Tab-separated table of C-alpha atoms in Angstrom:
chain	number	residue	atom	x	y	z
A	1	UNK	CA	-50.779	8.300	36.782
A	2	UNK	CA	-51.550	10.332	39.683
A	3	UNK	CA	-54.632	9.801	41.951
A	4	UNK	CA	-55.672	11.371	44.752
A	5	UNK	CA	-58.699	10.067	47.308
A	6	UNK	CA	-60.403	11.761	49.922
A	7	UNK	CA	-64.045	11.196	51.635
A	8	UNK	CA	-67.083	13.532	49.682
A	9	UNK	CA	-68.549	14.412	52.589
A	10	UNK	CA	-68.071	14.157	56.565
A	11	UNK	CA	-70.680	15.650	59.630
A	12	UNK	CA	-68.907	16.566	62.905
A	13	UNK	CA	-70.611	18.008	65.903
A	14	UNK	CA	-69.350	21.711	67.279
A	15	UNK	CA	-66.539	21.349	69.798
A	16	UNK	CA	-65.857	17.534	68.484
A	17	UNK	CA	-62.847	16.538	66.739
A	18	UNK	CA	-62.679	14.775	63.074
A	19	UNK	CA	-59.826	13.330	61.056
A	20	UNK	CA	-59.830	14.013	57.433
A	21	UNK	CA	-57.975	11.175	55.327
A	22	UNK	CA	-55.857	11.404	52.383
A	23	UNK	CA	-54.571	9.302	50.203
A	24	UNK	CA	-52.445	9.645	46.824
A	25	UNK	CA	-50.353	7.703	44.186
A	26	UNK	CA	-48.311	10.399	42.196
A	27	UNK	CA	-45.295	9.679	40.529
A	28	UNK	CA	-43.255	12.201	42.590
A	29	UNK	CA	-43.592	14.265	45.930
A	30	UNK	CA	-42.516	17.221	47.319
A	31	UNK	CA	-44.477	17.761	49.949
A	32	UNK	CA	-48.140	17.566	50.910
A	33	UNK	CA	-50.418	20.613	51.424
A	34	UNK	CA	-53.851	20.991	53.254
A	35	UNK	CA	-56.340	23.860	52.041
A	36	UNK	CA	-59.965	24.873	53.727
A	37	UNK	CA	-62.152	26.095	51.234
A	38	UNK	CA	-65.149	28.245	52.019
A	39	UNK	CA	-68.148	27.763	49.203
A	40	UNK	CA	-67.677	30.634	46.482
A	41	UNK	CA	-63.957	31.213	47.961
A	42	UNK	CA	-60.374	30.730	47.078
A	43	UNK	CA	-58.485	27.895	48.860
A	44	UNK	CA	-56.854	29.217	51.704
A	45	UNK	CA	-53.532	27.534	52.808
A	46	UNK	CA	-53.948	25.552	56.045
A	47	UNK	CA	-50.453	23.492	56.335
A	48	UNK	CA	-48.156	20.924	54.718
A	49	UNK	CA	-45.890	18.082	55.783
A	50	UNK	CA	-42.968	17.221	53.849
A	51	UNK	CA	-41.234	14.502	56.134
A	52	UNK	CA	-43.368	11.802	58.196
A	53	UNK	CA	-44.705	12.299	61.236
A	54	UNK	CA	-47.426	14.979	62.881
A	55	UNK	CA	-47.519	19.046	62.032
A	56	UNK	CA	-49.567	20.819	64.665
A	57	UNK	CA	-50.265	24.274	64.350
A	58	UNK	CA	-53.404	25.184	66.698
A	59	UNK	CA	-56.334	23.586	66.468
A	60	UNK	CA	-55.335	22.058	63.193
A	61	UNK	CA	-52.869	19.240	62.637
A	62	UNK	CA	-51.612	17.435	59.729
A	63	UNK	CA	-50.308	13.709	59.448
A	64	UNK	CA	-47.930	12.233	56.523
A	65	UNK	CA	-46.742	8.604	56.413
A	66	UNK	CA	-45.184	8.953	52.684
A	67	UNK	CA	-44.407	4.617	52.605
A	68	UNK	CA	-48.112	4.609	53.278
A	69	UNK	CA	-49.187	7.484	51.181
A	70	UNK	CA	-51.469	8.969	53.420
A	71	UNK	CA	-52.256	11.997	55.293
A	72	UNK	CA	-54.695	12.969	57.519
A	73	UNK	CA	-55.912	16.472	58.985
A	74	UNK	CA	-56.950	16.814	62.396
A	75	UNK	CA	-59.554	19.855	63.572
A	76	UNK	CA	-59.667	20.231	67.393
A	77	UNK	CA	-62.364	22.078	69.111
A	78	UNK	CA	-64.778	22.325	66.153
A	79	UNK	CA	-66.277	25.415	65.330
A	80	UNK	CA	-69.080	26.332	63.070
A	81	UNK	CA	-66.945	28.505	61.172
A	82	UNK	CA	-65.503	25.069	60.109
A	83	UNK	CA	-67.682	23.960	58.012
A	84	UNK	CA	-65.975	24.003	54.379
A	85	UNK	CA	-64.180	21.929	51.756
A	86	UNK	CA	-60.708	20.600	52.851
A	87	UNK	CA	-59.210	20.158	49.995
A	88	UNK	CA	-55.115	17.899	50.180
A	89	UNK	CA	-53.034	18.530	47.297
A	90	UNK	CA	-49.510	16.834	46.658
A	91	UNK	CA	-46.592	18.470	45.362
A	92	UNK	CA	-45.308	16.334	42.488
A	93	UNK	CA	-43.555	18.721	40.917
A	94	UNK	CA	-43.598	21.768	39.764
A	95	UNK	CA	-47.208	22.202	40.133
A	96	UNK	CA	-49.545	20.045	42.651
A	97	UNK	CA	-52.425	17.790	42.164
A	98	UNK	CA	-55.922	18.565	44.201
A	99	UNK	CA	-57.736	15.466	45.457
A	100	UNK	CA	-61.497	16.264	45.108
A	101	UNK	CA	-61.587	17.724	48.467
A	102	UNK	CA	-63.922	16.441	51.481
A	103	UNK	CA	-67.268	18.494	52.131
A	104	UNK	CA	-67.335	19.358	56.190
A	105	UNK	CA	-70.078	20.044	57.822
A	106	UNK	CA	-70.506	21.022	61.225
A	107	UNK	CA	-73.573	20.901	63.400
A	108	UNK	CA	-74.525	22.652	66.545
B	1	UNK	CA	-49.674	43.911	49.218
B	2	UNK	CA	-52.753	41.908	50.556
B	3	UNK	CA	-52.427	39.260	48.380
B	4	UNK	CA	-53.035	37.143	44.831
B	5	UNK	CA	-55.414	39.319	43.129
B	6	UNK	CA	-57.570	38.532	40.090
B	7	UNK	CA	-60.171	40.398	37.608
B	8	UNK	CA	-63.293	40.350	37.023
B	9	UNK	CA	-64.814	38.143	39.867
B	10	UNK	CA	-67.457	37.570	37.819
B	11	UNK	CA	-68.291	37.306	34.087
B	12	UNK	CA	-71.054	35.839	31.778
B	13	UNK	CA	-70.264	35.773	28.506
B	14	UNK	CA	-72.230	34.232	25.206
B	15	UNK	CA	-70.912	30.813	23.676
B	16	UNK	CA	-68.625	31.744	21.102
B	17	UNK	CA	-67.116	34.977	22.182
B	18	UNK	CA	-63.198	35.515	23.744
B	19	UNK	CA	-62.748	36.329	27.416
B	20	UNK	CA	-59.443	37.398	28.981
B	21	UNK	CA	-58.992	36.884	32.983
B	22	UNK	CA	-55.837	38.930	34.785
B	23	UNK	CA	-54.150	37.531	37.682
B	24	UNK	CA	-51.906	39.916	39.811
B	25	UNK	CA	-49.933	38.036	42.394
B	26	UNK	CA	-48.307	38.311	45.597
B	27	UNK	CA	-45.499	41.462	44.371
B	28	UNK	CA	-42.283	38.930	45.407
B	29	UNK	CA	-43.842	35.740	44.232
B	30	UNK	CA	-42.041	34.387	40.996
B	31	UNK	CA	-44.635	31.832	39.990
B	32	UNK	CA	-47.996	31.867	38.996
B	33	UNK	CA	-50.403	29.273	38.291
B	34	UNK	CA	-53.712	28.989	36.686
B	35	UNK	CA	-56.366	26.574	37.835
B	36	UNK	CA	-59.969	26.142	36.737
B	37	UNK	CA	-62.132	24.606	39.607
B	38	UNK	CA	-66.340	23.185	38.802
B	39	UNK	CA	-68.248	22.727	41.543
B	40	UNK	CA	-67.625	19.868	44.377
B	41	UNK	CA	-64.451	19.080	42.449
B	42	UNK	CA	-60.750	20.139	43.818
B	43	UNK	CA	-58.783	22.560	41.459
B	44	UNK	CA	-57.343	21.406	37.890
B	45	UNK	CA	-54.335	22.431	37.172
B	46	UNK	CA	-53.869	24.388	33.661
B	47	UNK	CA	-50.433	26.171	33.590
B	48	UNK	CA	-48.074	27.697	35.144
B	49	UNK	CA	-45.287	30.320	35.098
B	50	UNK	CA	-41.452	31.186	36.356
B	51	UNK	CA	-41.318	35.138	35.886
B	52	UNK	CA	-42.312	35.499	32.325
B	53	UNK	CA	-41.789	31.866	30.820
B	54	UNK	CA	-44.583	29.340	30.571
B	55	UNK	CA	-43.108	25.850	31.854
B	56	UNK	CA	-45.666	23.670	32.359
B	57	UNK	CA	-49.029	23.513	30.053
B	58	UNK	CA	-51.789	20.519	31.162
B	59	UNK	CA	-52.724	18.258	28.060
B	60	UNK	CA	-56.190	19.002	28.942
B	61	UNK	CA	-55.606	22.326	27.818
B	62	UNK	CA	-57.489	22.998	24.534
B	63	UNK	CA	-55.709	25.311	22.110
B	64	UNK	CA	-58.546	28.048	22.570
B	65	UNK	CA	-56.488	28.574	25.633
B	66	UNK	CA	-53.790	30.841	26.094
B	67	UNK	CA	-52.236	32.021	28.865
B	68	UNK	CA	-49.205	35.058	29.276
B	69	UNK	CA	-47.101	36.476	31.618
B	70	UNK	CA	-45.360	39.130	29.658
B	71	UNK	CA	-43.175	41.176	32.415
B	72	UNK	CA	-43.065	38.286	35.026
B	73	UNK	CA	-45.626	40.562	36.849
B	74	UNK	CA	-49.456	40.307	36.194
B	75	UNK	CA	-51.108	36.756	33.747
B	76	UNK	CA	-53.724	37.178	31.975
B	77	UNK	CA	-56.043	33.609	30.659
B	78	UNK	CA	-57.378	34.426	27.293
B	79	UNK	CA	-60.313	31.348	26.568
B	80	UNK	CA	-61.305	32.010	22.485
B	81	UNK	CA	-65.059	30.889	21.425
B	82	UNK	CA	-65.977	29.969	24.488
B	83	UNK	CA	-67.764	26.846	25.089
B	84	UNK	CA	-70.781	25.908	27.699
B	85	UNK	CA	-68.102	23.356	29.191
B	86	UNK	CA	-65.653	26.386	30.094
B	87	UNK	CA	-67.757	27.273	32.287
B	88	UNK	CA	-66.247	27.137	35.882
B	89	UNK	CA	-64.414	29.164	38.442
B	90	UNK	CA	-60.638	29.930	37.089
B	91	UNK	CA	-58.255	30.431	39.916
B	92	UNK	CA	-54.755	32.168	40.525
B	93	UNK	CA	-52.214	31.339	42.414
B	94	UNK	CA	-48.535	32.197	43.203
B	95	UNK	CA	-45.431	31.060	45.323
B	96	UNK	CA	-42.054	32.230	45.385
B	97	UNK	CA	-40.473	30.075	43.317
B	98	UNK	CA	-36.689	30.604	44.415
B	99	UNK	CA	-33.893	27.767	43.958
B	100	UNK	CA	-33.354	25.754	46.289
B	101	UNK	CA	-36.742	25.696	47.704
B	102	UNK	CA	-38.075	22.040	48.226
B	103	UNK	CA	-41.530	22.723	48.886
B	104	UNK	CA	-43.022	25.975	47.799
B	105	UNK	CA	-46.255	26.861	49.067
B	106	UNK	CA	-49.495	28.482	46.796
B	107	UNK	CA	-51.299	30.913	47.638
B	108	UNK	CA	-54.798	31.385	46.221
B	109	UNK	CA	-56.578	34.540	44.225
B	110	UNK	CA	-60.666	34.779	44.952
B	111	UNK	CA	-61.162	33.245	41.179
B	112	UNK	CA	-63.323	34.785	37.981
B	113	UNK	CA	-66.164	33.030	37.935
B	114	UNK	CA	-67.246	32.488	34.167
B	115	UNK	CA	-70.954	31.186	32.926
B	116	UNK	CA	-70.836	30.717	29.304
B	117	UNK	CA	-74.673	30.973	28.153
């Protein structure tokens, strides 16, 4: 089967920084992606690891230990604008499998 | 092109009666997918596409479902006798799909959001 676990919900404080965590079982990957969703919005796409190790782009980061299966997202600098759904998705395939994305919320 | 688009962004319909959703992706994207998203969950996959042929169908897919690419171009999600439990945002996406690509990135369409009443 394929599962895929992140936290519901998370509270950060502007100009903090919070770690998102991932974790998934699927029975293959090609890659992990990271998408911020805005409430009533498409996913937008945010970054994705394929090998281990850390992806930095900006404020944002992304982590992948594939042994582990685990990822985690980084946000630097947190700004209200911020506050969305993250949503990780793996790459199995063809197509990829959404975890049920983590709720941010950021607070002045 | 500015990106995945899709049609109507909104639509209510009465149980029982057919709606039909149209994607239009990214111009040199050759694959499109279909997801249907309900609120606080991540998106469920439903099908996808490689230019015009349908490779991949979920099992969760009732047959009221259909889905068509006909020219590799624009999809269009037909749901027949619609159900309250369709209700959900449906969303688009596409990637390019060429050979030899290991990971292939989606990019998201704003969605048709659909209230069956």
């Amino acid at each position: 089967g394929q599962n895929i676990d992140q936290p519901t919900e998370m509270t950060a404080t502007e100009g903090a920084i919070v770690q998102i965590n991932c974790t998934y079982q699927t029975s293959g990957f090609n890659g992990l992606f990271w998408y911020q969703q805005h409430a009533g919005e498409a996913p937008t796409f945010l970054s994705y690891n394929v090998l281990d190790g850390l992806e930095e782009k900006g404020r944002f980061s992304s982590f992948l230990s594939r042994s582990k299966g685990y990822s985690y997202l980084l946000l630097k600098e947190l700004q209200m604008k911020d506050s969305a759904s993250y949503l990780c998705a793996v790459s199995g395939g063809q197509n990829f499998v959404f975890g049920p994305g983590t709720r941010l919320s950021v607070l002045p | 092109d500015t990106g995945v688009s899709q049609n109507p962004r909104h639509k209510i319909t009465k149980r029982g009666q057919n709606v039909t959703f149209r994607c239009d992706p990214i111009s040199e994207h050759n694959r499109l997918y279909w997801y249907r998203q309900t609120l606080g969950q991540g998106p469920e996959f439903l099908t996808y596409f490689q230019n015009e042929a349908q490779l991949e169908k979920s099992r969760l897919l009732s047959d009221r479902f259909s889905a068509e690419r006909p020219k590799g171009s624009f999809s269009t999600l037909e749901i027949q006798r619609t159900e309250q439990g369709d209700s959900a945002m449906y969303l688009c996406a596409s990637s390019l799909g060429r050979a030899g690509l290991t990971t292939d990135t989606q990019y998201f369409g704003p969605g048709t959001r659909l209230t069956v009443l």
